[in-house]
PDB file of C-alpha atoms in Angstrom:
ATOM      1  CA  MET A 260      47.405 -24.868 115.963  1.00 47.00           C
ATOM      2  CA  ALA A 261      43.615 -24.434 116.726  1.00 46.00           C
ATOM      3  CA  GLN A 262      44.075 -20.601 116.829  1.00 49.00           C
ATOM      4  CA  LEU A 263      45.771 -20.598 113.531  1.00 53.00           C
ATOM      5  CA  GLU A 264      43.041 -22.720 111.854  1.00 59.00           C
ATOM      6  CA  ASP A 265      40.387 -20.535 113.291  1.00 58.00           C
ATOM      7  CA  TYR A 266      42.111 -17.386 111.790  1.00 54.00           C
ATOM      8  CA  PHE A 267      42.287 -19.091 108.266  1.00 59.00           C
ATOM      9  CA  ASP A 268      38.889 -20.227 108.555  1.00 63.00           C
ATOM     10  CA  ARG A 269      37.631 -16.659 109.019  1.00 60.00           C
ATOM     11  CA  GLN A 270      39.678 -15.510 106.043  1.00 58.00           C
ATOM     12  CA  SER A 271      38.286 -18.239 103.746  1.00 64.00           C
ATOM     13  CA  HIS A 272      35.043 -16.414 103.177  1.00 67.00           C
ATOM     14  CA  VAL A 273      36.740 -13.928 100.923  1.00 68.00           C
ATOM     15  CA  PRO A 274      36.802 -15.767  97.554  1.00 73.00           C
ATOM     16  CA  GLN A 275      33.120 -16.777  98.013  1.00 78.00           C
ATOM     17  CA  GLU A 276      32.124 -13.253  98.793  1.00 79.00           C
ATOM     18  CA  VAL A 277      33.956 -11.935  95.764  1.00 79.00           C
ATOM     19  CA  THR A 278      32.361 -14.680  93.467  1.00 80.00           C
ATOM     20  CA  ARG A 279      28.871 -13.602  94.780  1.00 85.00           C
ATOM     21  CA  SER A 280      29.495 -10.111  94.000  1.00 84.00           C
ATOM     22  CA  LEU A 281      30.861 -10.908  90.490  1.00 83.00           C
ATOM     23  CA  ARG A 282      27.543 -12.746  89.625  1.00 86.00           C
ATOM     24  CA  LEU A 283      25.558  -9.788  90.959  1.00 88.00           C
ATOM     25  CA  ILE A 284      27.574  -7.403  88.758  1.00 85.00           C
ATOM     26  CA  LYS A 285      27.054  -9.539  85.765  1.00 85.00           C
ATOM     27  CA  GLU A 286      23.255  -9.639  86.328  1.00 88.00           C
ATOM     28  CA  LEU A 287      23.220  -5.790  86.847  1.00 87.00           C
ATOM     29  CA  ASP A 288      25.246  -5.392  83.687  1.00 84.00           C
ATOM     30  CA  GLU A 289      22.827  -7.487  81.601  1.00 86.00           C
ATOM     31  CA  LYS A 290      19.919  -5.449  82.956  1.00 88.00           C
ATOM     32  CA  VAL A 291      21.668  -2.085  82.038  1.00 84.00           C
ATOM     33  CA  THR A 292      22.515  -3.373  78.488  1.00 84.00           C
ATOM     34  CA  LYS A 293      18.740  -4.338  77.950  1.00 87.00           C
ATOM     35  CA  ILE A 294      17.698  -0.875  79.189  1.00 87.00           C
ATOM     36  CA  GLN A 295      20.086   0.871  76.980  1.00 82.00           C
ATOM     37  CA  LEU A 296      18.889  -0.932  73.907  1.00 84.00           C
ATOM     38  CA  LYS A 297      15.368  -0.164  74.693  1.00 87.00           C
ATOM     39  CA  LEU A 298      16.344   3.561  75.287  1.00 82.00           C
ATOM     40  CA  THR A 299      17.894   3.583  71.866  1.00 80.00           C
ATOM     41  CA  SER A 300      14.708   2.376  70.329  1.00 83.00           C
ATOM     42  CA  LEU A 301      12.490   4.739  72.285  1.00 84.00           C
ATOM     43  CA  ARG A 302      14.716   7.623  71.529  1.00 78.00           C
ATOM     44  CA  LYS A 303      14.278   7.056  67.783  1.00 78.00           C
ATOM     45  CA  GLN A 304      10.567   6.596  68.296  1.00 80.00           C
ATOM     46  CA  TYR A 305      10.313   9.867  70.136  1.00 76.00           C
ATOM     47  CA  LYS A 306      11.960  11.776  67.359  1.00 73.00           C
ATOM     48  CA  GLN A 307       9.284  10.698  65.037  1.00 78.00           C
ATOM     49  CA  GLN A 308       6.241  10.926  67.056  1.00 78.00           C
ATOM     50  CA  GLN A 309       7.071  13.339  69.855  1.00 75.00           C
ATOM     51  CA  SER A 310       4.910  11.414  72.226  1.00 81.00           C
ATOM     52  CA  GLU A 311       4.737  12.453  75.927  1.00 84.00           C
ATOM     53  CA  LYS A 312       4.217   8.887  76.991  1.00 86.00           C
ATOM     54  CA  THR A 313       7.344   7.915  75.177  1.00 84.00           C
ATOM     55  CA  LYS A 314       9.263  10.632  76.872  1.00 83.00           C
ATOM     56  CA  ILE A 315       8.052   9.589  80.311  1.00 87.00           C
ATOM     57  CA  GLU A 316       9.150   6.033  79.632  1.00 88.00           C
ATOM     58  CA  ILE A 317      12.531   7.196  78.405  1.00 83.00           C
ATOM     59  CA  ASP A 318      12.891   9.258  81.658  1.00 83.00           C
ATOM     60  CA  GLN A 319      12.032   6.281  83.801  1.00 88.00           C
ATOM     61  CA  LEU A 320      14.241   3.744  81.959  1.00 86.00           C
ATOM     62  CA  TYR A 321      17.151   6.187  82.306  1.00 81.00           C
ATOM     63  CA  GLU A 322      16.784   6.673  85.835  1.00 84.00           C
ATOM     64  CA  GLU A 323      16.672   2.874  86.438  1.00 88.00           C
ATOM     65  CA  SER A 324      19.883   2.542  84.126  1.00 82.00           C
ATOM     66  CA  VAL A 325      21.625   5.132  86.275  1.00 79.00           C
ATOM     67  CA  ASN A 326      20.538   3.454  89.578  1.00 85.00           C
ATOM     68  CA  LEU A 327      21.692   0.107  88.368  1.00 86.00           C
ATOM     69  CA  SER A 328      24.982   1.482  87.153  1.00 80.00           C
ATOM     70  CA  GLN A 329      25.667   3.101  90.533  1.00 83.00           C
ATOM     71  CA  GLU A 330      24.821  -0.231  92.151  1.00 87.00           C
ATOM     72  CA  LYS A 331      27.482  -1.877  90.052  1.00 83.00           C
ATOM     73  CA  ILE A 332      30.037   0.688  91.135  1.00 82.00           C
ATOM     74  CA  ASN A 333      29.159   0.420  94.821  1.00 85.00           C
ATOM     75  CA  ILE A 334      29.470  -3.503  94.653  1.00 85.00           C
ATOM     76  CA  SER A 335      32.783  -3.103  92.766  1.00 82.00           C
ATOM     77  CA  ASP A 336      34.220  -0.790  95.371  1.00 82.00           C
ATOM     78  CA  LYS A 337      33.196  -3.165  97.987  1.00 84.00           C
ATOM     79  CA  VAL A 338      34.871  -6.015  96.397  1.00 81.00           C
ATOM     80  CA  TYR A 339      38.216  -4.286  95.947  1.00 80.00           C
ATOM     81  CA  GLU A 340      37.999  -3.217  99.693  1.00 82.00           C
ATOM     82  CA  VAL A 341      37.194  -6.700 100.745  1.00 79.00           C
ATOM     83  CA  VAL A 342      40.170  -8.263  98.902  1.00 77.00           C
ATOM     84  CA  ASP A 343      42.677  -5.538  99.835  1.00 78.00           C
ATOM     85  CA  ASN A 344      41.725  -5.703 103.632  1.00 77.00           C
ATOM     86  CA  ALA A 345      41.960  -9.405 103.510  1.00 74.00           C
ATOM     87  CA  VAL A 346      45.348  -9.455 102.022  1.00 73.00           C
ATOM     88  CA  GLN A 347      46.747  -6.837 104.411  1.00 76.00           C
ATOM     89  CA  GLN A 348      45.164  -8.423 107.476  1.00 72.00           C
ATOM     90  CA  LEU A 349      46.497 -11.646 106.462  1.00 69.00           C
ATOM     91  CA  ASP A 350      50.067 -10.549 105.945  1.00 72.00           C
ATOM     92  CA  ASN A 351      50.038  -8.429 109.235  1.00 72.00           C
ATOM     93  CA  ASP A 352      48.600 -11.035 111.414  1.00 69.00           C
ATOM     94  CA  LEU A 353      50.777 -13.946 110.148  1.00 70.00           C
ATOM     95  CA  LYS A 354      54.037 -11.745 110.703  1.00 73.00           C
ATOM     96  CA  LYS A 355      52.876 -11.065 114.296  1.00 72.00           C
ATOM     97  CA  PHE A 356      52.040 -14.726 114.832  1.00 68.00           C
ATOM     98  CA  GLU A 357      55.538 -15.718 113.599  1.00 69.00           C
ATOM     99  CA  GLU A 358      57.266 -13.231 115.897  1.00 70.00           C
ATOM    100  CA  ASN A 359      55.247 -14.171 118.922  1.00 69.00           C
ATOM    101  CA  LEU A 360      55.810 -17.899 118.248  1.00 64.00           C
ATOM    102  CA  LYS A 361      59.614 -17.448 117.847  1.00 66.00           C
ATOM    103  CA  SER A 362      59.957 -15.390 120.968  1.00 66.00           C
ATOM    104  CA  SER A 363      57.934 -17.648 123.098  1.00 62.00           C
ATOM    105  CA  MET A 364      59.203 -21.069 122.078  1.00 57.00           C
ATOM    106  CA  ALA A 365      61.960 -23.014 123.909  1.00 51.00           C
ATOM    107  CA  PRO A 366      64.797 -24.694 122.102  1.00 53.00           C
ATOM    108  CA  ASP A 367      63.317 -28.134 122.298  1.00 50.00           C
ATOM    109  CA  HIS A 368      60.248 -26.762 120.512  1.00 51.00           C
ATOM    110  CA  LYS A 369      62.108 -25.958 117.243  1.00 49.00           C
ATOM    111  CA  ARG A 370      60.771 -29.028 115.233  1.00 50.00           C
ATOM    112  CA  ARG A 371      57.230 -28.107 116.433  1.00 53.00           C
ATOM    113  CA  PHE A 372      57.772 -24.595 115.058  1.00 50.00           C
ATOM    114  CA  LEU A 373      59.116 -25.733 111.821  1.00 50.00           C
ATOM    115  CA  ILE A 374      56.072 -27.971 111.229  1.00 50.00           C
ATOM    116  CA  LEU A 375      53.689 -25.304 112.298  1.00 51.00           C
ATOM    117  CA  SER A 376      55.398 -22.827 110.161  1.00 57.00           C
ATOM    118  CA  LYS A 377      55.208 -25.026 107.044  1.00 56.00           C
ATOM    119  CA  TYR A 378      51.497 -25.617 107.685  1.00 53.00           C
ATOM    120  CA  GLN A 379      51.092 -21.700 108.260  1.00 56.00           C
ATOM    121  CA  LYS A 380      52.783 -20.842 104.861  1.00 60.00           C
ATOM    122  CA  GLU A 381      50.839 -23.522 103.018  1.00 64.00           C
ATOM    123  CA  LYS A 382      47.495 -22.268 104.300  1.00 58.00           C
ATOM    124  CA  ARG A 383      48.500 -18.658 103.596  1.00 59.00           C
ATOM    125  CA  LYS A 384      49.545 -19.678 100.005  1.00 63.00           C
ATOM    126  CA  LYS A 385      46.214 -21.174  99.400  1.00 63.00           C
ATOM    127  CA  ILE A 386      44.287 -18.279 100.655  1.00 59.00           C
ATOM    128  CA  ASN A 387      46.419 -15.865  98.665  1.00 61.00           C
ATOM    129  CA  GLN A 388      45.983 -18.033  95.580  1.00 64.00           C
ATOM    130  CA  GLU A 389      42.187 -18.002  95.948  1.00 59.00           C
ATOM    131  CA  ILE A 390      42.185 -14.225  96.569  1.00 60.00           C
ATOM    132  CA  GLU A 391      44.278 -13.596  93.395  1.00 63.00           C
ATOM    133  CA  GLN A 392      42.226 -16.027  91.301  1.00 61.00           C
ATOM    134  CA  SER A 393      38.951 -13.997  92.540  1.00 58.00           C
ATOM    135  CA  LYS A 394      40.680 -10.661  91.651  1.00 58.00           C
ATOM    136  CA  GLU A 395      41.600 -11.966  88.121  1.00 61.00           C
ATOM    137  CA  ILE A 396      37.946 -13.222  87.664  1.00 54.00           C
ATOM    138  CA  PHE A 397      36.862  -9.724  88.786  1.00 54.00           C
ATOM    139  CA  GLN A 398      39.018  -8.007  86.247  1.00 56.00           C
ATOM    140  CA  ASN A 399      38.046 -10.202  83.414  1.00 56.00           C
ATOM    141  CA  ALA A 400      34.326  -9.786  84.158  1.00 51.00           C
ATOM    142  CA  SER A 401      34.880  -5.908  84.160  1.00 52.00           C
ATOM    143  CA  GLN A 402      36.826  -6.096  80.780  1.00 53.00           C
ATOM    144  CA  SER A 403      34.132  -8.298  79.277  1.00 54.00           C
ATOM    145  CA  GLU A 404      31.388  -5.404  79.777  1.00 64.00           C
ATOM    146  CA  PRO A 405      30.461  -3.430  76.801  1.00 71.00           C
ATOM    147  CA  LEU A 406      32.564  -0.317  76.342  1.00 78.00           C
ATOM    148  CA  TYR A 407      31.237   3.263  75.410  1.00 84.00           C
ATOM    149  CA  CYS A 408      32.284   6.827  75.337  1.00 89.00           C
ATOM    150  CA  ILE A 409      35.566   8.344  74.348  1.00 90.00           C
ATOM    151  CA  CYS A 410      36.951   7.003  77.638  1.00 90.00           C
ATOM    152  CA  GLN A 411      36.127   3.449  76.543  1.00 85.00           C
ATOM    153  CA  LYS A 412      34.707   2.361  79.780  1.00 81.00           C
ATOM    154  CA  PRO A 413      31.571   0.394  80.877  1.00 76.00           C
ATOM    155  CA  SER A 414      28.165   2.201  81.343  1.00 74.00           C
ATOM    156  CA  PHE A 415      27.981   4.114  84.580  1.00 73.00           C
ATOM    157  CA  GLY A 416      26.532   7.406  85.855  1.00 74.00           C
ATOM    158  CA  GLN A 417      24.627   9.703  83.564  1.00 79.00           C
ATOM    159  CA  MET A 418      25.071   9.072  79.895  1.00 84.00           C
ATOM    160  CA  VAL A 419      23.875  10.650  76.680  1.00 88.00           C
ATOM    161  CA  MET A 420      23.314   8.992  73.140  1.00 86.00           C
ATOM    162  CA  CYS A 421      24.839  10.290  69.992  1.00 88.00           C
ATOM    163  CA  ASP A 422      21.952  10.949  67.398  1.00 85.00           C
ATOM    164  CA  ASN A 423      24.160   9.596  64.638  1.00 84.00           C
ATOM    165  CA  GLN A 424      22.887   6.019  64.221  1.00 77.00           C
ATOM    166  CA  LEU A 425      26.241   4.972  62.710  1.00 81.00           C
ATOM    167  CA  CYS A 426      28.160   6.313  65.734  1.00 86.00           C
ATOM    168  CA  SER A 427      30.591   3.589  66.832  1.00 84.00           C
ATOM    169  CA  LYS A 428      30.543   4.535  70.480  1.00 85.00           C
ATOM    170  CA  GLU A 429      26.910   5.614  70.565  1.00 84.00           C
ATOM    171  CA  TRP A 430      26.667   6.234  74.403  1.00 88.00           C
ATOM    172  CA  PHE A 431      28.779   8.927  76.321  1.00 91.00           C
ATOM    173  CA  HIS A 432      29.402   9.903  80.059  1.00 90.00           C
ATOM    174  CA  LEU A 433      28.178  13.588  80.445  1.00 90.00           C
ATOM    175  CA  GLU A 434      31.441  14.418  82.041  1.00 90.00           C
ATOM    176  CA  CYS A 435      33.524  12.991  79.192  1.00 92.00           C
ATOM    177  CA  VAL A 436      31.799  15.158  76.667  1.00 93.00           C
ATOM    178  CA  LYS A 437      31.655  18.250  79.010  1.00 90.00           C
ATOM    179  CA  LEU A 438      28.093  18.276  79.449  1.00 90.00           C
ATOM    180  CA  LYS A 439      26.506  19.598  82.750  1.00 86.00           C
ATOM    181  CA  ASP A 440      23.056  18.430  81.916  1.00 86.00           C
ATOM    182  CA  PHE A 441      21.279  16.499  79.306  1.00 85.00           C
ATOM    183  CA  PRO A 442      20.641  18.201  75.938  1.00 85.00           C
ATOM    184  CA  PRO A 443      16.888  19.024  75.173  1.00 83.00           C
ATOM    185  CA  GLU A 444      15.054  15.980  74.022  1.00 72.00           C
ATOM    186  CA  ASN A 445      13.671  17.739  70.816  1.00 77.00           C
ATOM    187  CA  GLU A 446      17.210  18.739  69.651  1.00 83.00           C
ATOM    188  CA  PRO A 447      19.548  16.139  68.069  1.00 86.00           C
ATOM    189  CA  TRP A 448      22.912  16.002  69.971  1.00 90.00           C
ATOM    190  CA  PHE A 449      26.194  14.614  68.170  1.00 92.00           C
ATOM    191  CA  CYS A 450      29.368  13.630  69.834  1.00 92.00           C
ATOM    192  CA  SER A 451      31.641  15.218  67.248  1.00 91.00           C
ATOM    193  CA  ALA A 452      31.740  17.293  64.072  1.00 89.00           C
ATOM    194  CA  GLU A 453      31.979  14.123  62.075  1.00 90.00           C
ATOM    195  CA  CYS A 454      28.878  12.454  63.581  1.00 89.00           C
ATOM    196  CA  ARG A 455      27.108  15.569  63.344  1.00 89.00           C
ATOM    197  CA  LYS A 456      27.747  15.909  59.519  1.00 86.00           C
ATOM    198  CA  GLU A 457      26.929  12.291  59.043  1.00 83.00           C
ATOM    199  CA  GLY A 458      23.847  12.453  61.203  1.00 77.00           C
ATOM    200  CA  LYS A 459      22.266  15.381  59.583  1.00 69.00           C
ATOM    201  CA  GLY A 460      23.025  14.050  56.241  1.00 64.00           C
ATOM    202  CA  ARG A 461      20.959  11.035  56.970  1.00 58.00           C
ATOM    203  CA  MET A 462      18.102  13.024  58.541  1.00 55.00           C
ATOM    204  CA  LYS A 463      17.888  14.977  55.227  1.00 49.00           C
ATOM    205  CA  LYS A 464      17.297  11.838  53.259  1.00 48.00           C
TER     206      LYS A 464
END
């Protein structure tokens, strides 16, 4: 019994670890959102003033945004790995435990096995419920992030802003719009022919 309790105690850290990771992802996402709002303002300012100081600030903020987004991705990958490994290890070890216990017990130990088996299943059910709740929280947190681009996913990696101020998506991942590099800062970039027409029309006014 002590061995079984020790096993579940070692697994019980998983929900707490996932919760901590979710908090960190939320904090990073809030930072990225603030940076992107600042970038939007600076891009408009740069178009009007062509200030080298503004350009440097844009580059620095963009690099910071990319690094924070990559950190979010790394944490997300780690969370999924931790949860999946915990579930697999839990199932595999419990199956082995049941098999070993059945093969080693004498007939007069049946009642003890039934009690132990019931305890074991209750503990496993509790751990699995906590893990599933953590996974659901993680998915909900991911879904609550602002969505951008034609892929309708959160911000990550390298992104470019559409110069049409009325663009509904505003930010786009470079790979989604088939860009290998950022467009020149002194040239407007539009995500579509519709945004190009609308954006240039507003520029002429």
